[in-house]
Structures are given as C-alpha cells and as structure tokens.
Short mmCIF file of the C-alpha atoms (twelve columns), coordinates in Angstrom:
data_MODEL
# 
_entry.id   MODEL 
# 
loop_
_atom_site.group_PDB 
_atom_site.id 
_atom_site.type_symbol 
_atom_site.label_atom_id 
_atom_site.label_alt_id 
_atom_site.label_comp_id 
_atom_site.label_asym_id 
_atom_site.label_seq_id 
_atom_site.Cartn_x 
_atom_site.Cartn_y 
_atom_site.Cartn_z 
_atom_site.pdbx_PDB_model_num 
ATOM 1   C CA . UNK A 1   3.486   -14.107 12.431  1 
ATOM 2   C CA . UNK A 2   6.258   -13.289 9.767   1 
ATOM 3   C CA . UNK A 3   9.156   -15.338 10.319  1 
ATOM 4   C CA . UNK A 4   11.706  -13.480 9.109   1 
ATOM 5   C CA . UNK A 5   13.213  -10.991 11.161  1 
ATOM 6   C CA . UNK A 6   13.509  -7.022  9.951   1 
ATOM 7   C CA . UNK A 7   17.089  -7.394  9.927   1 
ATOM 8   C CA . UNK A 8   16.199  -10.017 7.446   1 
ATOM 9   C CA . UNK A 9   13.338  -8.311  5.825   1 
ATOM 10  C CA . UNK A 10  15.665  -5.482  5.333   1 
ATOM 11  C CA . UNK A 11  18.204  -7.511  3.304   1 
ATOM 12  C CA . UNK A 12  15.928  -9.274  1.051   1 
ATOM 13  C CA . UNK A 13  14.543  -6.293  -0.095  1 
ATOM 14  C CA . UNK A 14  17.955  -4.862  -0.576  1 
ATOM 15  C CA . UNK A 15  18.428  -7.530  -2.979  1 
ATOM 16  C CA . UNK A 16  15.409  -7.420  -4.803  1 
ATOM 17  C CA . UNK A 17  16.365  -3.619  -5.694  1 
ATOM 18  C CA . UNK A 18  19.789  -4.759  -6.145  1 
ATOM 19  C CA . UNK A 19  18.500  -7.680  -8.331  1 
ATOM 20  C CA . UNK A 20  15.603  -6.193  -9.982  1 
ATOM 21  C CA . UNK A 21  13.877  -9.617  -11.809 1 
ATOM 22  C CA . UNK A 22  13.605  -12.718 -9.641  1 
ATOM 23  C CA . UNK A 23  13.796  -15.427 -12.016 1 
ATOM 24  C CA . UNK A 24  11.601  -18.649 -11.773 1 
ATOM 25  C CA . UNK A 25  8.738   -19.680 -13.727 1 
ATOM 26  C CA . UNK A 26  9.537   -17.776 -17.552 1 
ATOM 27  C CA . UNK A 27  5.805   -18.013 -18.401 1 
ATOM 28  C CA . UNK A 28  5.048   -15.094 -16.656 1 
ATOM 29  C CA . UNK A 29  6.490   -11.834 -15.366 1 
ATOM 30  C CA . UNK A 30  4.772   -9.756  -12.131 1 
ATOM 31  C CA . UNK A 31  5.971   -6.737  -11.412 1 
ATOM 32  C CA . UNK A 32  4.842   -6.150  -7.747  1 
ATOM 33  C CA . UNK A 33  5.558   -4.440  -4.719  1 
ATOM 34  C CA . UNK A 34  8.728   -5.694  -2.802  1 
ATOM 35  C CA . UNK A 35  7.481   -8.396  -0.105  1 
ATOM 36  C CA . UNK A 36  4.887   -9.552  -2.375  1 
ATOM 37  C CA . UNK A 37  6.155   -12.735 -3.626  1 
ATOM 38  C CA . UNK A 38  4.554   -14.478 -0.718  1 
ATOM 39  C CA . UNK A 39  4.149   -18.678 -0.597  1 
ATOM 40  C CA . UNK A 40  1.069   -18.810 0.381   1 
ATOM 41  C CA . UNK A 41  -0.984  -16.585 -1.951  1 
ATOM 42  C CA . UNK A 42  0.903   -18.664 -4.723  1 
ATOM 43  C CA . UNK A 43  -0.010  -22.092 -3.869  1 
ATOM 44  C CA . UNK A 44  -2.661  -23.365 -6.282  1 
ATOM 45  C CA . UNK A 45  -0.014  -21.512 -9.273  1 
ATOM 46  C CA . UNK A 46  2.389   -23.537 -8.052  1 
ATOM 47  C CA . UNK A 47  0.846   -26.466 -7.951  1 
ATOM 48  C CA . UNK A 48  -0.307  -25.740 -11.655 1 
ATOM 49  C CA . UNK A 49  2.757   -24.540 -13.341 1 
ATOM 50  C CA . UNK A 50  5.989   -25.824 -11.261 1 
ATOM 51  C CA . UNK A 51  7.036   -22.458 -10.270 1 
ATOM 52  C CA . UNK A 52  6.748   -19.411 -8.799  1 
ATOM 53  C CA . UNK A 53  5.922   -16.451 -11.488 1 
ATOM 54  C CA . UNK A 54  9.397   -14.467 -12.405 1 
ATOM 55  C CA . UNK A 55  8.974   -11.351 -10.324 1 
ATOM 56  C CA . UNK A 56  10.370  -7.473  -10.783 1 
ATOM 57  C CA . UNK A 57  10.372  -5.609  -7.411  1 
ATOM 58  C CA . UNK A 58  9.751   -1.659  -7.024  1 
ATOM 59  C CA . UNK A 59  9.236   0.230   -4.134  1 
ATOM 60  C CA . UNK A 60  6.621   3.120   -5.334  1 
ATOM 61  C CA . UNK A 61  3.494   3.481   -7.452  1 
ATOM 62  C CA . UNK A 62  4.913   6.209   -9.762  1 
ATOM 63  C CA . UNK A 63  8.171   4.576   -10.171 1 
ATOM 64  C CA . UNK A 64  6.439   1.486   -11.314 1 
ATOM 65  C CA . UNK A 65  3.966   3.557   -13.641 1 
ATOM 66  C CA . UNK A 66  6.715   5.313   -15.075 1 
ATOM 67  C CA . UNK A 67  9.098   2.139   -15.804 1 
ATOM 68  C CA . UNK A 68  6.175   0.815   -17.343 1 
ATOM 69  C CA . UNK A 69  5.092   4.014   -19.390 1 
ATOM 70  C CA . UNK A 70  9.130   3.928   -20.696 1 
ATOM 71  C CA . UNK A 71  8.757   0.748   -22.272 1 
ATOM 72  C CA . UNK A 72  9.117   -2.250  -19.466 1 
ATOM 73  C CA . UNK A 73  7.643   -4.888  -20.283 1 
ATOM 74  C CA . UNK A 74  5.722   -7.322  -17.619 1 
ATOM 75  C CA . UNK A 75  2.811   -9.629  -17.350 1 
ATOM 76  C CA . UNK A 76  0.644   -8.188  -14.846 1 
ATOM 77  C CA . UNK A 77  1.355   -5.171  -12.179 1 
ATOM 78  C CA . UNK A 78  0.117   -4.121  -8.958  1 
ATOM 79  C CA . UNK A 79  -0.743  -0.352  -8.545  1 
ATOM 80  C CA . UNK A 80  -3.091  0.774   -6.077  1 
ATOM 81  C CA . UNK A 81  -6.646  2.725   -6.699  1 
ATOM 82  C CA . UNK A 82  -5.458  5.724   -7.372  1 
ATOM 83  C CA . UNK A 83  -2.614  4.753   -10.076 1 
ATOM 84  C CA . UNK A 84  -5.485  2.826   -12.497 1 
ATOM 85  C CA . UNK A 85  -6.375  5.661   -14.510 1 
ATOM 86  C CA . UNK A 86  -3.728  6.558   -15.181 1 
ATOM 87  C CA . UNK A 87  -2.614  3.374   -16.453 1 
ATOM 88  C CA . UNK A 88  -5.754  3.181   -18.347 1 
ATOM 89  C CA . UNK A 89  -5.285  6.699   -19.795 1 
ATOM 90  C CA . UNK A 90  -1.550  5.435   -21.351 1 
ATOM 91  C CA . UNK A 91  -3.590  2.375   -22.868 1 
ATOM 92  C CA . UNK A 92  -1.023  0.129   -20.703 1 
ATOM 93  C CA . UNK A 93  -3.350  -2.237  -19.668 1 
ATOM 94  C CA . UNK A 94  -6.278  -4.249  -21.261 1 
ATOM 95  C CA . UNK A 95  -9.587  -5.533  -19.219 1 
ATOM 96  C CA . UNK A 96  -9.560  -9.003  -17.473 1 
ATOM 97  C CA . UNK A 97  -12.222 -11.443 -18.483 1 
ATOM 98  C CA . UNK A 98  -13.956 -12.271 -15.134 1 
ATOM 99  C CA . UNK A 99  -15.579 -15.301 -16.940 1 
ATOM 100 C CA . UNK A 100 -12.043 -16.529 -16.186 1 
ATOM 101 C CA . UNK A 101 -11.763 -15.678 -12.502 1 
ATOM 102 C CA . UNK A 102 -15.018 -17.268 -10.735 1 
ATOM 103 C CA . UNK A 103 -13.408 -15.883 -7.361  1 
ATOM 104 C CA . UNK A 104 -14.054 -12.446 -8.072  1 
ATOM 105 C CA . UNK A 105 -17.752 -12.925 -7.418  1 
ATOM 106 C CA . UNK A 106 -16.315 -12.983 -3.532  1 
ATOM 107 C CA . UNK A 107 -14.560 -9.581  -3.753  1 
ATOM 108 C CA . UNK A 108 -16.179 -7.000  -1.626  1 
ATOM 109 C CA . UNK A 109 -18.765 -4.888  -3.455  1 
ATOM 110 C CA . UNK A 110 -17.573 -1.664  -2.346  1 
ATOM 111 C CA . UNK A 111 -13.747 -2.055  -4.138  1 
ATOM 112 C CA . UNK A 112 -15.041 -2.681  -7.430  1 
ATOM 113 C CA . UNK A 113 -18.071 0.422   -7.131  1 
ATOM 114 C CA . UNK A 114 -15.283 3.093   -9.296  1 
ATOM 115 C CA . UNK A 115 -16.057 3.144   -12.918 1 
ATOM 116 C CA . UNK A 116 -12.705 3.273   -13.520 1 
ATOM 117 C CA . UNK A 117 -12.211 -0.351  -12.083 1 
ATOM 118 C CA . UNK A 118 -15.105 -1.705  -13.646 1 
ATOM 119 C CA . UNK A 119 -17.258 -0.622  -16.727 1 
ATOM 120 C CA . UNK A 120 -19.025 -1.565  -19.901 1 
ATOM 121 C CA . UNK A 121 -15.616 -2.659  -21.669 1 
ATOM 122 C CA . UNK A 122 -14.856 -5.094  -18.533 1 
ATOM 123 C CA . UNK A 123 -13.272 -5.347  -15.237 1 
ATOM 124 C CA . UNK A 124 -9.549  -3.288  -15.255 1 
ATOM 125 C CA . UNK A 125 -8.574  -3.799  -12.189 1 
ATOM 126 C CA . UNK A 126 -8.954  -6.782  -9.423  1 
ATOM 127 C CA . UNK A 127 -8.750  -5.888  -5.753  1 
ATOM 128 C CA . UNK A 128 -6.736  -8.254  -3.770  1 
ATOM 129 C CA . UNK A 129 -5.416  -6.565  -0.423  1 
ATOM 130 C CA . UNK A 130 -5.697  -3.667  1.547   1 
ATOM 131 C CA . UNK A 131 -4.020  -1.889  4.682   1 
ATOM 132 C CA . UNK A 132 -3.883  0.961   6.986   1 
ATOM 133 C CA . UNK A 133 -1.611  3.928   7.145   1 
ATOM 134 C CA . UNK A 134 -1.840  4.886   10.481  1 
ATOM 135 C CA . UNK A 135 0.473   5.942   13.414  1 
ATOM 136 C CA . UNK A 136 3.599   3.236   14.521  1 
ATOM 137 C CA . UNK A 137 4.722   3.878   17.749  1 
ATOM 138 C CA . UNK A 138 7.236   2.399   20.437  1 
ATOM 139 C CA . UNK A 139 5.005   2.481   23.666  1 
ATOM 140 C CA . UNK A 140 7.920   2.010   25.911  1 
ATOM 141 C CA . UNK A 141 9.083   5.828   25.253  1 
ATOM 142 C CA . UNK A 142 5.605   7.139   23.993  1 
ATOM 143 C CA . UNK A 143 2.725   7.453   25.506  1 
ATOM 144 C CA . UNK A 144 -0.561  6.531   24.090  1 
ATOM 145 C CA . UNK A 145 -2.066  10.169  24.936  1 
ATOM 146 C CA . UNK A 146 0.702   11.579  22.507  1 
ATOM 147 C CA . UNK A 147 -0.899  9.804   19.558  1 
ATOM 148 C CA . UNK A 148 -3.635  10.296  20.191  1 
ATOM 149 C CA . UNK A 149 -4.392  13.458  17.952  1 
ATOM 150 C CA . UNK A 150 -2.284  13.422  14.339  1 
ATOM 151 C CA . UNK A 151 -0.581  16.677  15.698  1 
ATOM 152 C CA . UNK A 152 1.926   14.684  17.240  1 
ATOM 153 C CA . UNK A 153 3.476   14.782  14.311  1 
ATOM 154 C CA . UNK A 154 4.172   18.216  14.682  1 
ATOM 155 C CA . UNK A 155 5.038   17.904  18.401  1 
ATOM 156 C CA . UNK A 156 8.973   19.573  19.144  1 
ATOM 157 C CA . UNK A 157 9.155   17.051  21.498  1 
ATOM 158 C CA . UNK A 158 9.565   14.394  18.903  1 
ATOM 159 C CA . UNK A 159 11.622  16.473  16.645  1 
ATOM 160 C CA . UNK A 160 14.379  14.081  14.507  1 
ATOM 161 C CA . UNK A 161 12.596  10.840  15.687  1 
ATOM 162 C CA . UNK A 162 9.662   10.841  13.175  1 
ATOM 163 C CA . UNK A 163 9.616   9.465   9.908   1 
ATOM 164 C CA . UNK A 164 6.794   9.289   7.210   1 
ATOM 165 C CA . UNK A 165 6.638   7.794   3.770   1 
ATOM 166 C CA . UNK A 166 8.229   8.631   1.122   1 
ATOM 167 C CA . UNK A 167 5.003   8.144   -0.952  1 
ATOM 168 C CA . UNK A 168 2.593   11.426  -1.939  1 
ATOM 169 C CA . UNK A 169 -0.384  9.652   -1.612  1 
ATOM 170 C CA . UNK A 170 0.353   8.320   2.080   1 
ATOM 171 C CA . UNK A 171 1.324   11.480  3.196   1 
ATOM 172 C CA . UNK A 172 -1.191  13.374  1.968   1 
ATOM 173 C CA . UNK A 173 -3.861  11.199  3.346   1 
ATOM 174 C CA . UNK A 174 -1.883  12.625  6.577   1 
ATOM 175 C CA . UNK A 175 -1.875  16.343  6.094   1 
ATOM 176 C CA . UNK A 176 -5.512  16.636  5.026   1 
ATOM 177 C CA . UNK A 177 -6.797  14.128  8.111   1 
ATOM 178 C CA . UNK A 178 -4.427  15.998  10.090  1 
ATOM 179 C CA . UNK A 179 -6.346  19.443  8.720   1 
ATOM 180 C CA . UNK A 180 -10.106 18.133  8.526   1 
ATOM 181 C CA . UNK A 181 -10.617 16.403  5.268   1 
ATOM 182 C CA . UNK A 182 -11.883 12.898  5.439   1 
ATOM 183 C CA . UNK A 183 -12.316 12.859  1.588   1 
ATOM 184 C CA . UNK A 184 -10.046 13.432  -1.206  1 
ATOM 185 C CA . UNK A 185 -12.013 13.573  -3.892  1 
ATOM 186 C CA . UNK A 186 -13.428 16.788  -3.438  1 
ATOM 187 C CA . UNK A 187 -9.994  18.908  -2.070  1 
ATOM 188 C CA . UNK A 188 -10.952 22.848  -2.329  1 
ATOM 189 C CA . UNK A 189 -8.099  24.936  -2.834  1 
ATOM 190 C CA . UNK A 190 -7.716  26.361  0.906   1 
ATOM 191 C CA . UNK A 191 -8.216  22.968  1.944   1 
ATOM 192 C CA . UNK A 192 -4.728  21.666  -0.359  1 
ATOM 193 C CA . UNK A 193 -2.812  24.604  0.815   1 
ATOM 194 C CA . UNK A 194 -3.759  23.956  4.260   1 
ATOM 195 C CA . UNK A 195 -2.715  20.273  4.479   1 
ATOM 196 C CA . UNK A 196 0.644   21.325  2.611   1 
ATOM 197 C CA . UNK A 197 1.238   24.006  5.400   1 
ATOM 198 C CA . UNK A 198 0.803   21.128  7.547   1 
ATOM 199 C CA . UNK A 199 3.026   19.062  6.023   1 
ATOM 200 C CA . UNK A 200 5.758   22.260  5.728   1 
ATOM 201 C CA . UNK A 201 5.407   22.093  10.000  1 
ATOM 202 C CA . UNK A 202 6.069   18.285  10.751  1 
ATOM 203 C CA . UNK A 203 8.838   18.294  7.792   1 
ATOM 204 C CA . UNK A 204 11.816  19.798  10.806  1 
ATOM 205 C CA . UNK A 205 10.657  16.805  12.659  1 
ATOM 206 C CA . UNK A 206 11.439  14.184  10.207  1 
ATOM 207 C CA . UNK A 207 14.188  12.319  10.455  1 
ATOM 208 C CA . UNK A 208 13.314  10.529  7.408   1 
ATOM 209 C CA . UNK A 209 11.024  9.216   4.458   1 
ATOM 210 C CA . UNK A 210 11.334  5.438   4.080   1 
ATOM 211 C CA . UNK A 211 11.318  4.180   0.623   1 
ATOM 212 C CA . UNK A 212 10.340  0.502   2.037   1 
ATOM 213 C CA . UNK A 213 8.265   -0.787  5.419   1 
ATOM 214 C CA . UNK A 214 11.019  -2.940  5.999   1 
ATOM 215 C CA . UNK A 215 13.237  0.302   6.411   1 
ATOM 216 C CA . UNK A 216 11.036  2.055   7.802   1 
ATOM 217 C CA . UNK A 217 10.962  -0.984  10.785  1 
ATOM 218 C CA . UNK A 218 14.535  -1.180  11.112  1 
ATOM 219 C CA . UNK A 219 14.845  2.537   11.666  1 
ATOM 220 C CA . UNK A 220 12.467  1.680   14.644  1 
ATOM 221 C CA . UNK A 221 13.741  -0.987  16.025  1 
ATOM 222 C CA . UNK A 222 17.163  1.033   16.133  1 
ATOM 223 C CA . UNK A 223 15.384  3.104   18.302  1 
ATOM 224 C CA . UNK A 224 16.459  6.300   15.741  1 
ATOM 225 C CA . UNK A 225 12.660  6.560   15.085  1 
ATOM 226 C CA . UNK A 226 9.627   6.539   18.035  1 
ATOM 227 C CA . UNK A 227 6.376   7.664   15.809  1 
ATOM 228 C CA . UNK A 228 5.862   6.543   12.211  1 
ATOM 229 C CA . UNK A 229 3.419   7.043   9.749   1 
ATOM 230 C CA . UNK A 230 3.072   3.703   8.963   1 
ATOM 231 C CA . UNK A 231 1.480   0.477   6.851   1 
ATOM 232 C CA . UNK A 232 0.491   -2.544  8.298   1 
ATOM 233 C CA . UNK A 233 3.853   -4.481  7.143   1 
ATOM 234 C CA . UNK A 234 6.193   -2.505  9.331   1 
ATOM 235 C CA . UNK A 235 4.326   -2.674  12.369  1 
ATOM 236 C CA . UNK A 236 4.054   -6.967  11.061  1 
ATOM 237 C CA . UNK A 237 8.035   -6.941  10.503  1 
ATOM 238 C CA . UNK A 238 8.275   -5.257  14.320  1 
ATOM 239 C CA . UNK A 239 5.988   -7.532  16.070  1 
ATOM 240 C CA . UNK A 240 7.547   -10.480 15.013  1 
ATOM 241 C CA . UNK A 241 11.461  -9.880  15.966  1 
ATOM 242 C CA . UNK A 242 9.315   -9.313  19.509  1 
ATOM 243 C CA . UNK A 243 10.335  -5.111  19.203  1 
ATOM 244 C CA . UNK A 244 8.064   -2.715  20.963  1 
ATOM 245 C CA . UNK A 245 5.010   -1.223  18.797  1 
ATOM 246 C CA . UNK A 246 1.475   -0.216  18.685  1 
ATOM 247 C CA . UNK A 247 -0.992  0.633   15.493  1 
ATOM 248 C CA . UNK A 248 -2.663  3.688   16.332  1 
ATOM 249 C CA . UNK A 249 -5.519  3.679   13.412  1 
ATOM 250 C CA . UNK A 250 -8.100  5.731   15.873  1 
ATOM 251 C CA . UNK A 251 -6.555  9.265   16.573  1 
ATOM 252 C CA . UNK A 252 -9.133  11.979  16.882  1 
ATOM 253 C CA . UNK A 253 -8.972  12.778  12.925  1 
ATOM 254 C CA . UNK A 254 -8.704  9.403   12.012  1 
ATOM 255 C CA . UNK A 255 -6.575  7.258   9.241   1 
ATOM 256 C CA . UNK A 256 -6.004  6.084   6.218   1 
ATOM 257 C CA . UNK A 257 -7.152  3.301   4.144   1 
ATOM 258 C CA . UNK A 258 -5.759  1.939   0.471   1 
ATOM 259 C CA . UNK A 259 -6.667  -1.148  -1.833  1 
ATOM 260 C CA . UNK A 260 -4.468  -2.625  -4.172  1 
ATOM 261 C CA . UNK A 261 -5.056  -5.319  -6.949  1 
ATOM 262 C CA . UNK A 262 -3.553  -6.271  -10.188 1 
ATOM 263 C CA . UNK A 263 -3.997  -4.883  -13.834 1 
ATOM 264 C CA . UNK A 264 -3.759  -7.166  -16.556 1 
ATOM 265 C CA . UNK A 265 -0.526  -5.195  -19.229 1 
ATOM 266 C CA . UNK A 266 -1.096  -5.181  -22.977 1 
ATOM 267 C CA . UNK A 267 1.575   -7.007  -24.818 1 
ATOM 268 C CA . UNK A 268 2.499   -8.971  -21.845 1 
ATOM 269 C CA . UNK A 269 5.944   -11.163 -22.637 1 
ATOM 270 C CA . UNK A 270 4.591   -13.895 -20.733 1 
ATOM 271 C CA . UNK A 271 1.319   -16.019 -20.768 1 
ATOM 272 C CA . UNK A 272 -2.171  -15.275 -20.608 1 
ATOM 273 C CA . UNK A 273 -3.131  -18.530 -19.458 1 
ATOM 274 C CA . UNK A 274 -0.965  -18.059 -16.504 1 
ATOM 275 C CA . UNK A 275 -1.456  -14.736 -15.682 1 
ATOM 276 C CA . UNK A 276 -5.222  -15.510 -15.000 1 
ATOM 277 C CA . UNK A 277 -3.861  -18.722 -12.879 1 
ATOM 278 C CA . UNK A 278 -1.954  -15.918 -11.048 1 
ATOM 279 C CA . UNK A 279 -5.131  -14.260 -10.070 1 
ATOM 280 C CA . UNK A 280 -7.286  -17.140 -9.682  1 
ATOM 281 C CA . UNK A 281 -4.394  -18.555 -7.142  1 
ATOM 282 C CA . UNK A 282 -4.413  -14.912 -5.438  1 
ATOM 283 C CA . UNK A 283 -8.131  -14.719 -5.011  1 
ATOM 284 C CA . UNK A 284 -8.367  -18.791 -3.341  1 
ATOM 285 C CA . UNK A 285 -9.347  -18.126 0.385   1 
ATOM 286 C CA . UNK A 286 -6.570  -19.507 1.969   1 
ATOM 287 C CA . UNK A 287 -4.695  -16.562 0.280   1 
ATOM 288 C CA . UNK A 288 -6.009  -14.786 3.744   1 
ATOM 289 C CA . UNK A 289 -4.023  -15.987 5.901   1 
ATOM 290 C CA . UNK A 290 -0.792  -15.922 4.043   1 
ATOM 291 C CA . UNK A 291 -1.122  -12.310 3.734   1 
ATOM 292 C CA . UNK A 292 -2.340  -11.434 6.929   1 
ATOM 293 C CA . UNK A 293 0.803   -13.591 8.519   1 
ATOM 294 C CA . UNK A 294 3.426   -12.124 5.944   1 
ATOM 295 C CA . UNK A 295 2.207   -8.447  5.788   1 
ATOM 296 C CA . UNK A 296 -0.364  -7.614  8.103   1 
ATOM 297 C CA . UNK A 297 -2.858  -6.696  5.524   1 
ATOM 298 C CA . UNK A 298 -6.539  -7.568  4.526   1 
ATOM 299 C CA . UNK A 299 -7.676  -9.571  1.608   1 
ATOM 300 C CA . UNK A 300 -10.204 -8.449  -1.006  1 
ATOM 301 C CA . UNK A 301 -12.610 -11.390 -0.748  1 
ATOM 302 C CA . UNK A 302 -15.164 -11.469 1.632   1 
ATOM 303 C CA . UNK A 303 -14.755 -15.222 1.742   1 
ATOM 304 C CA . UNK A 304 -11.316 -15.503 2.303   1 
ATOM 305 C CA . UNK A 305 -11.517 -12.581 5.017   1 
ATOM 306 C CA . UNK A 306 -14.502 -15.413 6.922   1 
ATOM 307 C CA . UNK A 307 -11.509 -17.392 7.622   1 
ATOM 308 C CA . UNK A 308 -9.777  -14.623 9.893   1 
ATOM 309 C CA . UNK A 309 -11.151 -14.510 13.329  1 
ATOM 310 C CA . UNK A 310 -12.098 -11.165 13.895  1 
ATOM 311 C CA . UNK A 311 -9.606  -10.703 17.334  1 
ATOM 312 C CA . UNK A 312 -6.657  -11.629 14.836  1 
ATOM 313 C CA . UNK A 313 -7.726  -8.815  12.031  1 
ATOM 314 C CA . UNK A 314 -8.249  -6.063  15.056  1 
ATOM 315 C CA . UNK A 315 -5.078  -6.943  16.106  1 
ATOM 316 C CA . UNK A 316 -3.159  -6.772  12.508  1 
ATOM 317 C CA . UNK A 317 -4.884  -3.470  12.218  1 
ATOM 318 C CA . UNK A 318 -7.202  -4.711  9.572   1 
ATOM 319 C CA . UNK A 319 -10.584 -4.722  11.582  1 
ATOM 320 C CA . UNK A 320 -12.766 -1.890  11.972  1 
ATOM 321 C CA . UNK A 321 -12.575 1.260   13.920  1 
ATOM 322 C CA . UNK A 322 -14.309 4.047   15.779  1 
ATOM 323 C CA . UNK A 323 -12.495 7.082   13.950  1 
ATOM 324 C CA . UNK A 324 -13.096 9.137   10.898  1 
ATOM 325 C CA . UNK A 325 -11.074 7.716   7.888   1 
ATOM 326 C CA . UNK A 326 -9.924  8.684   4.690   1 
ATOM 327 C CA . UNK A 327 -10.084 6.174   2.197   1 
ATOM 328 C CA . UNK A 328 -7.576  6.462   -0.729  1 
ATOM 329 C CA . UNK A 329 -9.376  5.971   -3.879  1 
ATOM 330 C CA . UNK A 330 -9.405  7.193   -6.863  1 
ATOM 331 C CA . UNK A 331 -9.248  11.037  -7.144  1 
ATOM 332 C CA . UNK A 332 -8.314  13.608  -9.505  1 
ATOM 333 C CA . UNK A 333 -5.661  13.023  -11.639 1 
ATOM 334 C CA . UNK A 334 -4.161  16.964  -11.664 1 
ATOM 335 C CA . UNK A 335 -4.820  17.033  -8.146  1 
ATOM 336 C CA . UNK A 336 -2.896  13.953  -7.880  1 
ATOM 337 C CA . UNK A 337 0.078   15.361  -9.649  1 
ATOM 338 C CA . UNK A 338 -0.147  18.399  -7.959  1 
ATOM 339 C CA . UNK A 339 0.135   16.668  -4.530  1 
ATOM 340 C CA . UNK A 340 3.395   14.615  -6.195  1 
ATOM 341 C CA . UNK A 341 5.107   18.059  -7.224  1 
ATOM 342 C CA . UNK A 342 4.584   19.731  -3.880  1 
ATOM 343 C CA . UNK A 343 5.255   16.743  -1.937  1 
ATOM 344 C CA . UNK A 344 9.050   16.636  -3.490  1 
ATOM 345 C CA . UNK A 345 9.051   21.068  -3.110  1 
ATOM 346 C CA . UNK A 346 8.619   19.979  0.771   1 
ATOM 347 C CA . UNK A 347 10.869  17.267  1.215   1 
ATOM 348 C CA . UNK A 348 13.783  20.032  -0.446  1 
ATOM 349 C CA . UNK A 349 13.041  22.175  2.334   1 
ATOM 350 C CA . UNK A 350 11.061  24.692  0.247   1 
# 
C-alpha cells in the first residue's frame, strides 16, 4: 500500500503546485499529473541516467493542454484519450518510433485500436495506466444499498456531503451513466441535455469539486464528505492511513473507465534519447506493481498486469466487473468542448 499518509499526500502536492518544476535529471522535462513521479515506474531510467527526469506537475487535462498550447515547453506529457487530438490537431506533438520501445508489443490491443493513437504516420500516443471513476464511500455512515444506483448522488439525504471532480470529462461520464448512456461517442442531443439536467440536480448536494485525489481524500477522511465520485488514488490514499472506504464500480448504471499514456512534444528542451528511456522504463513489468501500490491504478501491458494476482487488482478496483461501463475514449471534439462550457455554467449555479 502507499506509504504516505493523505495528510502527507495532501502536502506534497501542495508543493508541487506551489513549486511547479521538480528539478533533477536536466536531460529531460515530464510534465505529468501530480503523484506521478513514482520510484518504481522509474527504475531502469534511473539506473541509466543518474536521475530522476525534471518533472512539472498540473492537476487537469485542459490546464495542461492549454499551458502547453501557450508556449510551455516540456519533453513528453501525459494527457488522457480524449485530450490526443487535440494535441495532434495544434501539431504539439510528433509520433514515437516504436522500433525504439520493444515493450509496446505487450500493451493491450484494445488501447491502441483509435486511429488517432495509432496510424500510417506512427504511434502518437503510448498507453501506460488506467483507473476507475466510480463511487467512494465511508461504509461506517453509508450503507451499501445507498450506492447502489448513481442516484445517490442526487439523494437530499446526502445533501453538502458529496463531492465530484472538478474535471468535465469525469463528471460527465457520471451524468450520462447516471441517465442511460454507456457510450459517449454517439451523445444525441436529448441525451446531453438530459445528463446536464442531471448534473443541475446533484449540483445543491455538492459540497465540493476537488482539483486533486489527494484533496478529494482528505475531505473524506475529515468526515466533511461521505460519497465521492472518485479515482482509484483517493480511495489508495484512504486505505492506507487505515480510514473507512469502499469502491463502488458496480451500481446499477455502471462506471467509468479512462487510459492515460504519454505523447512525445515537438521541440522538446530535453533529450530524445532519454525521453524514449522514459517510456521504455515505464513500460518494464515491474512498473505494475509500483503503480498499483502508489495509485491504485492498472498498467497498460498485459505482461506487466500477469504479475498482479487477480484478488489484489479486484481489490484496487482495477479488475473486472458485472456492470455496464462507460469507457472514456476518444469522442467528439465540439461535443467535448461543449461538455467543458456547460460543466463551468453548472458549477456557477446557472
């Protein structure tokens, strides 16, 4: 399990906002996902080159894309699915040369299937982990017949001790499970005005919208928040300062699932040498474990995944389940931004 507590989780991330570039190894710059710079996904770089990488944290996909699309520079970056096309559209990123990463052959068919990861110019982006969003709960004050439906969410009963992300994507994956859709790609207008009626219902119950899973597992372990819709990390951070908290990923409408992986930027400051060491290091099987222990979530590879015994993946909340789910990938980009513009409408109250 993490070591760290969420008291302690909490403050590093504060200073890696607070601190924005991590300095270590010059050669190259990651900008990733706060709680990402993890040991053991970086041991065969290490070994290689001295060093960590230098890391710059963020807390959202469209804050990173749009730091990047201003002008910051960086090595490689970490978006998930959905973000890749647009970085492709805004010619940010260039192809990797798999020749260059023999691990990739171990990645799981099924997250490289989208065109827009993988096409006759090359390979754009690399899939490395994935997680849940699903329901967080303290099962001390909740019981498990409450969430077991998404409506919950909407319950008065819980009113002021829910939160939810404060990421579109995640919380749209909510509203249209919560309303019937199981597939994003294909949203019909009654179906996006239902799921943001939804959303307009549970908003008087939310207390708040965490920026970070470590926030969003300190405002449960307060005891301010009982039911979360939640990543694998937070309920990870929870478990292991021994607070009470269950991963419901099989309500009657289902969950969520997302992938993430790394793009390689054009005009990177750094090295290119090292930024495929940076993958190749990512993608070694023993990567698995690290991540799982750190953050709860699942690799990519199907061989680093073997060395997870399936008991220990049900129980991160990274094995399978007997529930509809909506997987986030790709989807339209207008639709996209439409979902971002009424998401912030909602969160104003209006």
């Amino acid at each position: 399990m993490k070591k760290s507590s969420v008291l302690l989780a909490s403050a590093a991330v504060a200073a890696a906002f607070s601190a924005p570039v991590r300095a270590a190894d010059p050669g190259l710059l990651v900008f990733d996902w706060a709680g990402f710079e993890i040991d053991g996904v970086l041991t065969s770089y290490v070994a290689k080159n001295g060093d960590k990488p230098t890391y710059s944290f963020y807390g959202d996909d469209d804050e990173a894309y749009q730091k990047l699309a201003s002008g910051f520079k960086a090595d490689v970056a970490h978006p998930c699915s959905q973000m890749v096309s647009k970085y492709r559209d805004a010619g940010l990123i260039e192809p990797w040369d798999p020749a260059k990463i023999p691990a990739i052959a171990d990645i799981d068919p099924k997250y490289l299937q989208s065109p827009i990861f993988k096409d006759d110019q090359g390979v754009w982006f690399i899939p490395t982990d994935w997680g849940a969003a699903a329901i967080a709960y303290n099962p001390e004050e909740v019981p498990a017949e409450d969430v077991a439906t998404l409506q919950v969410f909407k319950d008065p009963k819980y009113a002021g001790r829910i939160s939810l992300p404060n990421s579109s994507d995640d919380v749209w994956a909510l509203a249209y499970l919560a309303t019937g859709v199981t597939d994003w790609t294909n949203v019909s207008e009654e179906q996006f005005q239902a799921a943001a009626a939804w959303l307009r219902e549970v908003h008087p119950n939310v207390l708040s919208y965490w920026a970070d899973p470590s926030e969003q597992a300190q405002t449960m372990a307060s005891g301010e928040v009982l039911i979360s819709w939640s990543w694998n990390d937070g309920v990870t951070y929870l478990r292991a300062d021994n607070y009470p908290v269950a991963f419901q990923r099989e309500p009657v409408e289902g969950s969520s699932t997302f992938i993430c992986g790394y793009v390689n930027l054009k005009d990177g400051p750094g090295s290119e040498e090292k930024a495929y060491d940076f993958m190749n290091s990512w993608l070694a099987p023993t990567s698995a474990r690290a991540l799982l222990d750190e953050i709860g979530y699942g690799h990519s590879s199907l061989k680093a995944m073997e060395t997870i015994p399936m008991e220990e993946q049900i129980e991160a909340g990274v094995g399978p389940v007997n529930a509809p789910i909506l997987p986030q990938v790709p989807n339209d980009p207008v639709l996209r931004e439409r979902q971002l513009a009424e998401f912030e409408k909602i969160k104003a109250g209006f």
